[in-house]
Coordinates of C-alpha atoms and ligand atoms in Angstrom, one line a residue:
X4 CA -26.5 53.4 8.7
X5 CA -29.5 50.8 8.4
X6 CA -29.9 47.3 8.8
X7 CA -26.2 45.9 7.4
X8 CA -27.2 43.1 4.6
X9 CA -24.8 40.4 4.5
X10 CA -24.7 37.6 1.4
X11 CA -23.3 34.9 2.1
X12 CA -22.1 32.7 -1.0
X13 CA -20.7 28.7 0.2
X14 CA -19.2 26.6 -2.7
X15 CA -20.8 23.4 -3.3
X16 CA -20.2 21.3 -0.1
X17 CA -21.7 20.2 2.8
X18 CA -18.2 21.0 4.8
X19 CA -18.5 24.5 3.7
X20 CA -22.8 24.6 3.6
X21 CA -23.4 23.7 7.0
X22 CA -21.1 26.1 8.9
X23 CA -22.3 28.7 6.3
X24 CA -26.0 28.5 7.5
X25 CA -24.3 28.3 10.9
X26 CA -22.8 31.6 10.3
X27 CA -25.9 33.6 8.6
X28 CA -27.9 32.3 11.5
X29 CA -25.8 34.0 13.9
X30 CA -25.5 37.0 12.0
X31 CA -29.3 36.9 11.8
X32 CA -29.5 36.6 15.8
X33 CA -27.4 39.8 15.7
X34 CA -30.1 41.7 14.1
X35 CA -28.3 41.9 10.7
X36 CA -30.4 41.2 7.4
X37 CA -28.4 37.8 6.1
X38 CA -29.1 36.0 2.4
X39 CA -27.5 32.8 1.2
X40 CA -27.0 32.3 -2.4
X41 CA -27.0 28.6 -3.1
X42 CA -27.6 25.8 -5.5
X43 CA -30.8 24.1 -5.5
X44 CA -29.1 20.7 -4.1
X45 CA -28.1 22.6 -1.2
X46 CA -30.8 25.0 -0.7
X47 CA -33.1 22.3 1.2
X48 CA -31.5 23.0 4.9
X49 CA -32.0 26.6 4.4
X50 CA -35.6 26.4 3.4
X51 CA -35.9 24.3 6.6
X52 CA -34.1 26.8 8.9
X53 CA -36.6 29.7 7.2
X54 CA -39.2 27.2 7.9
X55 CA -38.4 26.8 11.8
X56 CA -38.0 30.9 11.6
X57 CA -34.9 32.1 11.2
X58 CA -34.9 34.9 8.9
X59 CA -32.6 33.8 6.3
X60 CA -33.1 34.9 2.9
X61 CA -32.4 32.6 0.3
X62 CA -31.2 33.2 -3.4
X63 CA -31.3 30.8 -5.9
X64 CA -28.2 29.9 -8.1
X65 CA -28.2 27.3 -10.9
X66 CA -25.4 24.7 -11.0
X67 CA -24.2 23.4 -13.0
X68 CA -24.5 27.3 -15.1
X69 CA -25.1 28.1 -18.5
X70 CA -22.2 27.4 -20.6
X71 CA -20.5 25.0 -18.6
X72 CA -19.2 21.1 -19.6
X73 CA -20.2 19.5 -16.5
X74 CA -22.5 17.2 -16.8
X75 CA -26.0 18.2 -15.2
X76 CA -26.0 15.7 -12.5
X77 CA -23.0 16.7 -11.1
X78 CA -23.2 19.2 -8.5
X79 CA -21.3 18.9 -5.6
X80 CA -17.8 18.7 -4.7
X81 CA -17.9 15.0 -3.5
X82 CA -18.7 14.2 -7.0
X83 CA -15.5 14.5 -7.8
X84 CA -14.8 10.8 -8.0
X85 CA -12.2 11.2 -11.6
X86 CA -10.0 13.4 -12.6
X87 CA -11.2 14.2 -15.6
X88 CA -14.3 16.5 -13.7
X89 CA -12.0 18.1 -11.9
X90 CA -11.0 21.4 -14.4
X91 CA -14.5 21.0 -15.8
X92 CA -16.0 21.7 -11.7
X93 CA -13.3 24.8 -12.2
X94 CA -14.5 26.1 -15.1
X95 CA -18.0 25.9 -13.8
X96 CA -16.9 27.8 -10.7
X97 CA -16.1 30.6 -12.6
X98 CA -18.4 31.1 -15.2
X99 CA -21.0 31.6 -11.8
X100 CA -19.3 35.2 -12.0
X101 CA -22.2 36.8 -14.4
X102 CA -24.9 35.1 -12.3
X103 CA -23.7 35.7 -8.9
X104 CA -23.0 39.7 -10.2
X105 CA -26.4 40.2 -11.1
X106 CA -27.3 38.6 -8.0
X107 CA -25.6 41.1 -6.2
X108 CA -26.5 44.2 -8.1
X109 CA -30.2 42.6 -7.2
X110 CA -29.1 42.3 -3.9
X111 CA -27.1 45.5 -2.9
X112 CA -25.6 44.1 0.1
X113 CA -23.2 45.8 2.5
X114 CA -20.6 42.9 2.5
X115 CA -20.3 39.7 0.6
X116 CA -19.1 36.7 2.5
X117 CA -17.4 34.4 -0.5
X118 CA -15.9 31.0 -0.6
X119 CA -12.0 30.3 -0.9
X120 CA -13.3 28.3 -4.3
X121 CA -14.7 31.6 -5.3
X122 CA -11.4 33.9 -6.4
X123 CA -13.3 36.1 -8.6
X124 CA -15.6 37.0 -6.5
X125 CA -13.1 39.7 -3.9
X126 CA -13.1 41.7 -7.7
X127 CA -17.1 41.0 -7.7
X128 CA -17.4 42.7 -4.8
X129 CA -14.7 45.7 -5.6
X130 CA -17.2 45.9 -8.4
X131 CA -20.2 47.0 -6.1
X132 CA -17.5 48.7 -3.8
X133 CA -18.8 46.3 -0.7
X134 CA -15.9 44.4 1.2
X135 CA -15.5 40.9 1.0
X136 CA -14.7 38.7 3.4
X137 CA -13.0 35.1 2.5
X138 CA -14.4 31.4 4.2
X139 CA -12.0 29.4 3.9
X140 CA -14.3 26.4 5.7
X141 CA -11.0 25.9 8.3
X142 CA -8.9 27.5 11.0
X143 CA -6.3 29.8 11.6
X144 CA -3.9 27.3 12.3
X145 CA -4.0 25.3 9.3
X146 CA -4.0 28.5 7.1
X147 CA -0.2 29.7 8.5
X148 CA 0.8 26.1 8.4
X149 CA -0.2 26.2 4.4
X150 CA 1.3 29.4 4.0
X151 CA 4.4 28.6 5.6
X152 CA 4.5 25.4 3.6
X153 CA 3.9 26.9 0.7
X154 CA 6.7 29.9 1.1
X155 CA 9.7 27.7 2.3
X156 CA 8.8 24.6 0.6
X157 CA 11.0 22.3 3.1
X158 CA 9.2 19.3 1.5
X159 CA 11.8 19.8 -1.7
X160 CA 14.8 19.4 0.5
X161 CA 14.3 15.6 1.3
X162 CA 15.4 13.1 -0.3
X163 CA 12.0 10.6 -0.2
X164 CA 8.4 10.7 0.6
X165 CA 9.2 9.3 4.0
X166 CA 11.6 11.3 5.2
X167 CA 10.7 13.7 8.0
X168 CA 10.6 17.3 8.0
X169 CA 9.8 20.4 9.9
X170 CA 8.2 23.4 8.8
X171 CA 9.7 26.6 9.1
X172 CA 9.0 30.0 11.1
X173 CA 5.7 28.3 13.1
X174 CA 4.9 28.4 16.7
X175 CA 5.5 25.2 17.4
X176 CA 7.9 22.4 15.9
X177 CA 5.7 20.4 13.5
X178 CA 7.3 17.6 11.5
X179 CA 5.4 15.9 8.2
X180 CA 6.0 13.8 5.7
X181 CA 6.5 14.6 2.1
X182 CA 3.7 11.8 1.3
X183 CA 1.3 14.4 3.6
X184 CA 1.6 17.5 2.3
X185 CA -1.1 17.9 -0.5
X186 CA -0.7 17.0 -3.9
X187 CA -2.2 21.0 -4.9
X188 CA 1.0 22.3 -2.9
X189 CA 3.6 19.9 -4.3
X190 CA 2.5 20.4 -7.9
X191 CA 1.2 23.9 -7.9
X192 CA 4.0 24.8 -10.4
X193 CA 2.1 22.4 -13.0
X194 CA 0.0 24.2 -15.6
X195 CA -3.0 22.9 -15.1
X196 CA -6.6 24.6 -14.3
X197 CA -7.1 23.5 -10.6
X198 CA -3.5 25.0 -9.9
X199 CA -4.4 27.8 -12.3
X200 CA -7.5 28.6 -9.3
X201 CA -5.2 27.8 -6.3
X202 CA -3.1 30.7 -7.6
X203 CA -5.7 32.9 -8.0
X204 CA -7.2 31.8 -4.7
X205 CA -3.9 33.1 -3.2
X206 CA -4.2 36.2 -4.7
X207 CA -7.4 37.0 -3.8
X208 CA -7.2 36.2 -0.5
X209 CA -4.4 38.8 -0.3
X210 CA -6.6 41.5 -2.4
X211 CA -10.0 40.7 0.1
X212 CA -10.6 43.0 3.0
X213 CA -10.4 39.6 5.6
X214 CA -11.1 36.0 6.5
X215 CA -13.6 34.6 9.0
X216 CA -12.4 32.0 11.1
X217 CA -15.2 29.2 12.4
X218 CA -13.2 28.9 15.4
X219 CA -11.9 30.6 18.8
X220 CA -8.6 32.2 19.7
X221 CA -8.3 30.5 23.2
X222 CA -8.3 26.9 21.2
X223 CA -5.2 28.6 18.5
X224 CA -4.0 31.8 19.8
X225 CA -0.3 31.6 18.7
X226 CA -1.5 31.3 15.1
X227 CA -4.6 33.8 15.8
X228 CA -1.5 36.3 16.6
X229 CA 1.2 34.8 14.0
X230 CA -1.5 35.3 10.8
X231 CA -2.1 38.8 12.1
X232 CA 1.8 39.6 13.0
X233 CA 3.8 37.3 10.3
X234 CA 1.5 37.1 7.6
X235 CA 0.0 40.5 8.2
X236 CA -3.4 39.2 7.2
X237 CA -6.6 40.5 9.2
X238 CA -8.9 38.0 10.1
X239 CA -12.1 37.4 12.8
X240 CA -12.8 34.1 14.8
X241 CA -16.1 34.1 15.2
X242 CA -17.0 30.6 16.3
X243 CA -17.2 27.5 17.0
X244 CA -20.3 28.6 14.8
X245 CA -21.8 25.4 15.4
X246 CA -22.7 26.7 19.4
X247 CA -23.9 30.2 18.3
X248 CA -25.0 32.2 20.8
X249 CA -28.1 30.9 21.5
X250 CA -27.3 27.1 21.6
X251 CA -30.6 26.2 23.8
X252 CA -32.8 27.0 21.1
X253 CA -32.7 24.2 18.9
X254 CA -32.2 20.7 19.3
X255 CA -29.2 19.3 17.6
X256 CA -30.9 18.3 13.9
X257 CA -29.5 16.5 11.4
X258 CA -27.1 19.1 9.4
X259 CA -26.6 19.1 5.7
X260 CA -28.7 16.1 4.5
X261 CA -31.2 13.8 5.6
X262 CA -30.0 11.0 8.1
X263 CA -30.0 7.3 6.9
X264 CA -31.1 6.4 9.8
X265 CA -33.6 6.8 12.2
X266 CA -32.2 9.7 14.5
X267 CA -34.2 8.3 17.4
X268 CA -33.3 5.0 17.1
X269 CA -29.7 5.8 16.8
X270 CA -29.8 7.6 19.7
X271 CA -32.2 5.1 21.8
X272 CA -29.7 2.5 20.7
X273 CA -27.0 5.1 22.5
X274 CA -29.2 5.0 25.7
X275 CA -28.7 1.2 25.5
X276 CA -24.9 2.2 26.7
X277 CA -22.7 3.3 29.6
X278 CA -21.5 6.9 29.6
X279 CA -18.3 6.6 27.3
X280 CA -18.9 3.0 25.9
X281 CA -19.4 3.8 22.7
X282 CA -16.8 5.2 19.6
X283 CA -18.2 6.8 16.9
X284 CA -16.1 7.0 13.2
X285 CA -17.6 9.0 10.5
X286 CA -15.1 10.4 7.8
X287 CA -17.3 13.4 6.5
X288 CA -18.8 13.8 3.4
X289 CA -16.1 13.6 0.7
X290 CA -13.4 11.6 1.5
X291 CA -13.5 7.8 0.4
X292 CA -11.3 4.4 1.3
X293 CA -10.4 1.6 -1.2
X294 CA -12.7 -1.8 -0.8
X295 CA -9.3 -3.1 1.3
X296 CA -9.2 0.1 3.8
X297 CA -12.2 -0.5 4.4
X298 CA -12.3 -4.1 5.7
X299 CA -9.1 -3.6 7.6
X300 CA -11.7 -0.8 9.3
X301 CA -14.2 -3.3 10.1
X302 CA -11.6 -5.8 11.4
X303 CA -9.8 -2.6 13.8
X304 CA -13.1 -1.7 14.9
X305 CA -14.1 -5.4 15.7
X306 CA -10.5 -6.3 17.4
X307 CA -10.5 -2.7 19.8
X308 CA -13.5 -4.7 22.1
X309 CA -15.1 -1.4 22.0
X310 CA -18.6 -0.5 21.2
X311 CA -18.9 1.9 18.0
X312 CA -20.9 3.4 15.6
X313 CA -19.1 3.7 12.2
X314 CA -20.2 5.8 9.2
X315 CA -19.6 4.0 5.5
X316 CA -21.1 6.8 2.9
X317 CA -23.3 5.0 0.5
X318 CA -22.8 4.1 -3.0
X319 CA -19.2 3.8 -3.1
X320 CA -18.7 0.0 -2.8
X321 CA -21.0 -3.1 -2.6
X322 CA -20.9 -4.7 0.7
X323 CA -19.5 -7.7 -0.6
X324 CA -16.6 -6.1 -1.5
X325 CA -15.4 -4.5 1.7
X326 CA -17.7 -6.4 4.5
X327 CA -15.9 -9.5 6.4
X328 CA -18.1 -12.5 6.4
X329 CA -20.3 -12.2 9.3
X330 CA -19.5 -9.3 10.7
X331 CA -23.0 -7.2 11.4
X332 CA -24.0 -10.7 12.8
X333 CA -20.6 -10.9 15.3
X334 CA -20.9 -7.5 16.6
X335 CA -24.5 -7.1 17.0
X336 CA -25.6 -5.4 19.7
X337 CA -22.1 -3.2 20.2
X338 CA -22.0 -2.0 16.7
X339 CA -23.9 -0.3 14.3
X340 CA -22.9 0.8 10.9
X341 CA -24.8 3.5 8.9
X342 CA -24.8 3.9 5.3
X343 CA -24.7 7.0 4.3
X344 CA -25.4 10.2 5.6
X345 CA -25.4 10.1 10.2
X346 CA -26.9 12.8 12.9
X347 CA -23.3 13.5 13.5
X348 CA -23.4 16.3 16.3
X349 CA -26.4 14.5 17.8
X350 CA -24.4 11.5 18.1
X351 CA -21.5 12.7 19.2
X352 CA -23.3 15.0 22.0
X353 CA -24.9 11.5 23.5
X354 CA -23.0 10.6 27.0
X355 CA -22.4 7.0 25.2
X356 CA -20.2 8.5 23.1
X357 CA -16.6 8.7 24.6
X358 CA -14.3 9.3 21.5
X359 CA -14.4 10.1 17.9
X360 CA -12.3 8.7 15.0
X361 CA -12.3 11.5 12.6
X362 CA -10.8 12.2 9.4
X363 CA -10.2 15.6 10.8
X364 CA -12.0 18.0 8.3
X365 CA -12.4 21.2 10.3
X366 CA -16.2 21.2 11.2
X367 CA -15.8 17.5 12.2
X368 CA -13.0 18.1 14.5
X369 CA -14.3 21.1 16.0
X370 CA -17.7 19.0 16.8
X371 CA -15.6 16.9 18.5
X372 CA -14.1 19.5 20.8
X373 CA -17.4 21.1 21.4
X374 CA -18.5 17.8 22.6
X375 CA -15.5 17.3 24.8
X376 CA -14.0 14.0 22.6
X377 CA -10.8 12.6 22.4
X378 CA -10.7 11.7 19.0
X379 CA -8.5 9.1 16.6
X380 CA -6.9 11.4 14.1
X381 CA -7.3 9.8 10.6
X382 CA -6.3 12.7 7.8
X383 CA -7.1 11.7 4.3
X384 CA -7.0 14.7 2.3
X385 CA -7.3 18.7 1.9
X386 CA -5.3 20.6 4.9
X387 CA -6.6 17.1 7.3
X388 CA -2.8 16.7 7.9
X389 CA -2.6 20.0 9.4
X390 CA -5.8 19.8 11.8
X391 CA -4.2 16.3 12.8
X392 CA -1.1 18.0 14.5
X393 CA -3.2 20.8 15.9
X394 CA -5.3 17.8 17.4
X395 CA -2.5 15.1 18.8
X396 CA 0.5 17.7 19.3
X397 CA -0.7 20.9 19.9
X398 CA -3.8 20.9 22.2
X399 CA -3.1 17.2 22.9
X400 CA -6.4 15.9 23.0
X401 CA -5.9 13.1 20.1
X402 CA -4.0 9.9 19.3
X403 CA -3.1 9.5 15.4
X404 CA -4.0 6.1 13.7
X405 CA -0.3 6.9 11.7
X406 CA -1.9 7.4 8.0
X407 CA 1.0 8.3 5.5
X408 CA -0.7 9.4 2.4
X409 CA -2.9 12.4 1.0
X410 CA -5.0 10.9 -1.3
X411 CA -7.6 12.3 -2.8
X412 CA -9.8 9.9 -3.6
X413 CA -9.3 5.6 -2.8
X414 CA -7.3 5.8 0.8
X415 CA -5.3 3.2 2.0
X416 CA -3.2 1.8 3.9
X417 CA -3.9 1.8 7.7
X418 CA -4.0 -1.6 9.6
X419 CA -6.3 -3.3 11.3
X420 CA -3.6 -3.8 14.2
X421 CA -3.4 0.6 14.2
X422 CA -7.0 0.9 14.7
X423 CA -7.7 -1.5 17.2
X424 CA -4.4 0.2 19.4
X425 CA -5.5 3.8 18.5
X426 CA -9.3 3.3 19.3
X427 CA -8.2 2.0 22.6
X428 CA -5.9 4.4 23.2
X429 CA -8.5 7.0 23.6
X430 CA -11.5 5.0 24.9
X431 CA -9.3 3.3 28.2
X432 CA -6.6 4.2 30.7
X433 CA -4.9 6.7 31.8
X434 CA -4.0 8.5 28.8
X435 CA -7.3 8.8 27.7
X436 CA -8.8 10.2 30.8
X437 CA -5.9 13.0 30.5
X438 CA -6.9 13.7 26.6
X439 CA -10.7 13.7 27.8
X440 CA -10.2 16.1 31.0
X441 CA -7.9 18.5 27.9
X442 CA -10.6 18.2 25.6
X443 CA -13.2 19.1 28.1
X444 CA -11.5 22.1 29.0
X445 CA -11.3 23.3 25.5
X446 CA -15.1 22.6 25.2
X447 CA -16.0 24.7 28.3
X448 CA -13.7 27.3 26.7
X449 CA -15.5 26.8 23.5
X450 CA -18.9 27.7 25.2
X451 CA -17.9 30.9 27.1
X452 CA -16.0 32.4 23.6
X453 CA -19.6 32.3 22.1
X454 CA -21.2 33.5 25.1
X455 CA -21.7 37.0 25.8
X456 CA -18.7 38.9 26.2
X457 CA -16.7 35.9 25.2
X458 CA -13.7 36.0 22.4
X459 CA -16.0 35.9 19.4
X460 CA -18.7 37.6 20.8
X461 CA -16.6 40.1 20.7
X462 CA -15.0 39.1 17.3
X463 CA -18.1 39.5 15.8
X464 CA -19.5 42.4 17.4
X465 CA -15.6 44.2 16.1
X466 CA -16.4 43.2 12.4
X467 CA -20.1 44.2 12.5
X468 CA -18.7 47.4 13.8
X469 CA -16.3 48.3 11.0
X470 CA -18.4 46.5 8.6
X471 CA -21.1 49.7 9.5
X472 CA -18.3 51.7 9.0
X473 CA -16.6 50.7 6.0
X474 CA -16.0 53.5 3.3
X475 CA -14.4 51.6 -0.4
X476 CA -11.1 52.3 -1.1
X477 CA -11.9 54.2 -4.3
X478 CA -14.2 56.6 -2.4
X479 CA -11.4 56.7 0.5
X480 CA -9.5 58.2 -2.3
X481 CA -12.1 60.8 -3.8
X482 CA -12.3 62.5 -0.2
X483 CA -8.3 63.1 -0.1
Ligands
UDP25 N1 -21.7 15.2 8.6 C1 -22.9 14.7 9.1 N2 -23.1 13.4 8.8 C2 -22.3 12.5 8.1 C3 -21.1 13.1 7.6 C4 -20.8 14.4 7.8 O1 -23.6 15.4 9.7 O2 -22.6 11.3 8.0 C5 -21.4 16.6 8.8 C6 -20.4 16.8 9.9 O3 -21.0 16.9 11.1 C7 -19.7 18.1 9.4 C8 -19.7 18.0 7.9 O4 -20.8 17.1 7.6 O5 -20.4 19.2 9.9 C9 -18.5 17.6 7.3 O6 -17.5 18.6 7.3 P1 -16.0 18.3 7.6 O7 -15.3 19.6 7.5 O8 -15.8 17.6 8.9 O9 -15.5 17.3 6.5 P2 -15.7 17.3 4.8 O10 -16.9 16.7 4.6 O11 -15.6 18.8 4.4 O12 -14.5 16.5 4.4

């Protein structure tokens, strides 16, 4: 066989855009011919990365498409500030099927890497008889504890919001809250279309030849072995994708969008600093906090006595509204806050930096790791509550600031007093020191899984290899 072609098609998001250019530029440095089909709002990195000569192909896909109710200005998922945009966003989703089909037939890859928001597309690819492989954005971990969630539903046998519980049949004891698990689990029985999709996700899933995991067995390998042996699902961990193989190449740039702030000057201010002075708190690129969470932030952040950097996306709130009187003027000099979008891995690879409060999406948290962090665990929504546990309990190299609630949009209610005592936690004594000699293990096992011969090194040269291989079922069945 020739050159394999692999398309690569993110949904609209920089948590599931960055890692995808991640993954087509390591599947480029494997020699394999890689194209991204993306919307023109997140087609700007990729143009870069073809600019600094990766060769990336790049197909053009219009969102919001023909036919749909959105209006035009809305196209990402952070956009997602009302409900009412929420089954319009799903209808859009799936009327990219006719599009993204004659894309393909343009295209005639070998394999078709898809979004988790993209159920349609494992019949898309049945279509061209090409495999499909499922990105679900997160790890192995956080899919069995989903699954498991979702098959014994413990959450319906207490009798509040606040009462504990464990989750069945998992390799390790993990006890939530009802208030945690996320609202598109608890009311996926509701007719409505966003449960309508996470149905068909599920199916799909099942009916798609396997997932790609952006992280490493060594960091989850109970799970890596429990989704293959309990769920009987076949799946490849191929990163942290982040590292790639040839990490030396490229400086750190800003990922996803432009910075708000000077990169150098963020990072001279850095140089300002002792090794491990400094926290940095950055809460990705969808979640949002109420005017209130917010201040009790700035207060926590103030009250720890340590030096940060903290991330406030843009455009939600006026400062007045969330910003204590004073406060840039009070901590000048040992904090910075940037509005809007930061040079996160940049920042959090400077030896200022000596812990991370994180909201815990999966590429946030695995930055962390790769950068050898203990972090402040601060879920918010999506599967955050799972990557929390996985953090603080099972690898042990986080302390949780004790959030309650999945909210989807307007968190609340963390105190000042929890921020101060969990930023502390992991910036001085004793049990920090043991979370950051943990988390610097994990890092330096991080490195050697992408390095040759490492764990997805070898993941990935496995599903190249039956990827050349791969015969469609409904041929399989013509040669019987
Ligand atoms: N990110 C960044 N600067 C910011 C906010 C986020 O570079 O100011 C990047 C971050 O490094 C990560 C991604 O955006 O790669 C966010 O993905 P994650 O899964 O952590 O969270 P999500 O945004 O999906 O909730």
């Amino acid at each position: 066989m020739g050159q394999l072609h692999i398309v690569f098609l993110p949904v609209m998001a920089h948590g599931h855009t960055i890692p995808t250019l991640d993954m087509a530029k390591l599947f480029t440095s494997r020699g394999l011919k890689t194209t991204i089909i993306a919307t023109p709002a997140f087609a700007g990195p990729i143009t870069k990365a073809q600019e600094s000569g990766h060769a990336i192909n790049l197909s053009i896909l219009k969102f919001p498409p023909k036919g749909s109710s959105l209006p035009d200005n809305v196209v990402s998922l952070d956009q997602m500030s009302t409900p009412d945009l929420i089954p319009k966003f799903v209808e859009a989703l799936s009327l990219l099927r006719e599009p993204v089909e004659k894309l393909l037939q343009e295209l005639n890859p070998n394999c078709l890497v898809s979004d988790m928001f993209l159920p349609w597309t494992a019949d898309s690819a049945a279509k061209f008889g090409i495999p499909r492989l499922v990105f679900h954005g997160t790890n192995c971990f956080a899919q069995c504890v989903a699954e498991q969630m979702h098959i014994h539903k413990p959450y319906k046998n207490v009798s509040s919001d606040a009462e504990p519980f464990s989750v069945p049949n998992l390799p390790h004891e993990l006890t939530f809250t009802r208030s945690q698990v996320p609202e598109f689990e608890l009311f996926e029985d509701e007719e409505n279309e966003f449960s309508k999709l996470r149905k068909q996700m599920r199916e799909s899933d099942k009916k798609s030849y396997g997932v790609i995991f952006n992280s490493f067995t060594e960091l989850e390998s109970d799970y890596a072995d429990h989704y293959k042996n309990v769920l009987g699902r076949k799946a490849w961990h191929i990163g942290p994708l982040l590292l790639r193989n040839n990490e030396n190449e490229e400086k750190p740039e800003s990922r996803g969008r432009e910075s708000a702030i000077d990169e150098h000057e963020c990072l001279s201010w850095l140089d300002s600093k002792k090794p491990n002075s400094v926290v940095y708190a950055c809460f990705g690129s969808i979640a949002t906090f109420t005017p209130a969470q917010l201040h009790e932030t700035a207060v926590g952040l103030e009250g720890s006595g340590q030096d940060f950097i903290w991330v406030v996306r843009n455009g939600k709130h006026d400062d007045e509204e969330w910003l204590p009187e004073g406060f840039e003027e009070r901590v000048k000099g040992r904090g910075l806050i940037i509005r809007g979008w930061a040079p996160q891995v940049a920042i959090l690879g400077h030896p200022a930096v000596g812990a991370f409060v994180t909201h815990c999406g999966w590429n946030s948290t695995l930055e962390g790791i790769c950068a050898g962090l203990p972090m402040v665990t601060w879920p918010v929504f999506a599967e955050q509550f799972y990557n929390e546990k996985l953090v603080v309990e099972v690898l042990r190299v986080g302390v949780s600031v004790g959030n309650k609630k999945w909210m989807r949009v307007g968190s609340e209610g963390v105190s000042r007093e929890a921020v101060a005592e969990a930023v502390r936690r992991v910036m001085v004594g004793e049990e920090a020191e043991e979370m950051r000699n943990r988390v610097e293990g994990y890092k330096e096992m991080a490195r050697r899984a992408v390095g040759e011969g490492g764990s997805s090194y070898k993941g990935l040269n496995d599903l190249i290899q039956e990827l050349s291989v791969y015969v469609p079922p409904s041929k399989k069945q013509d040669t019987v």
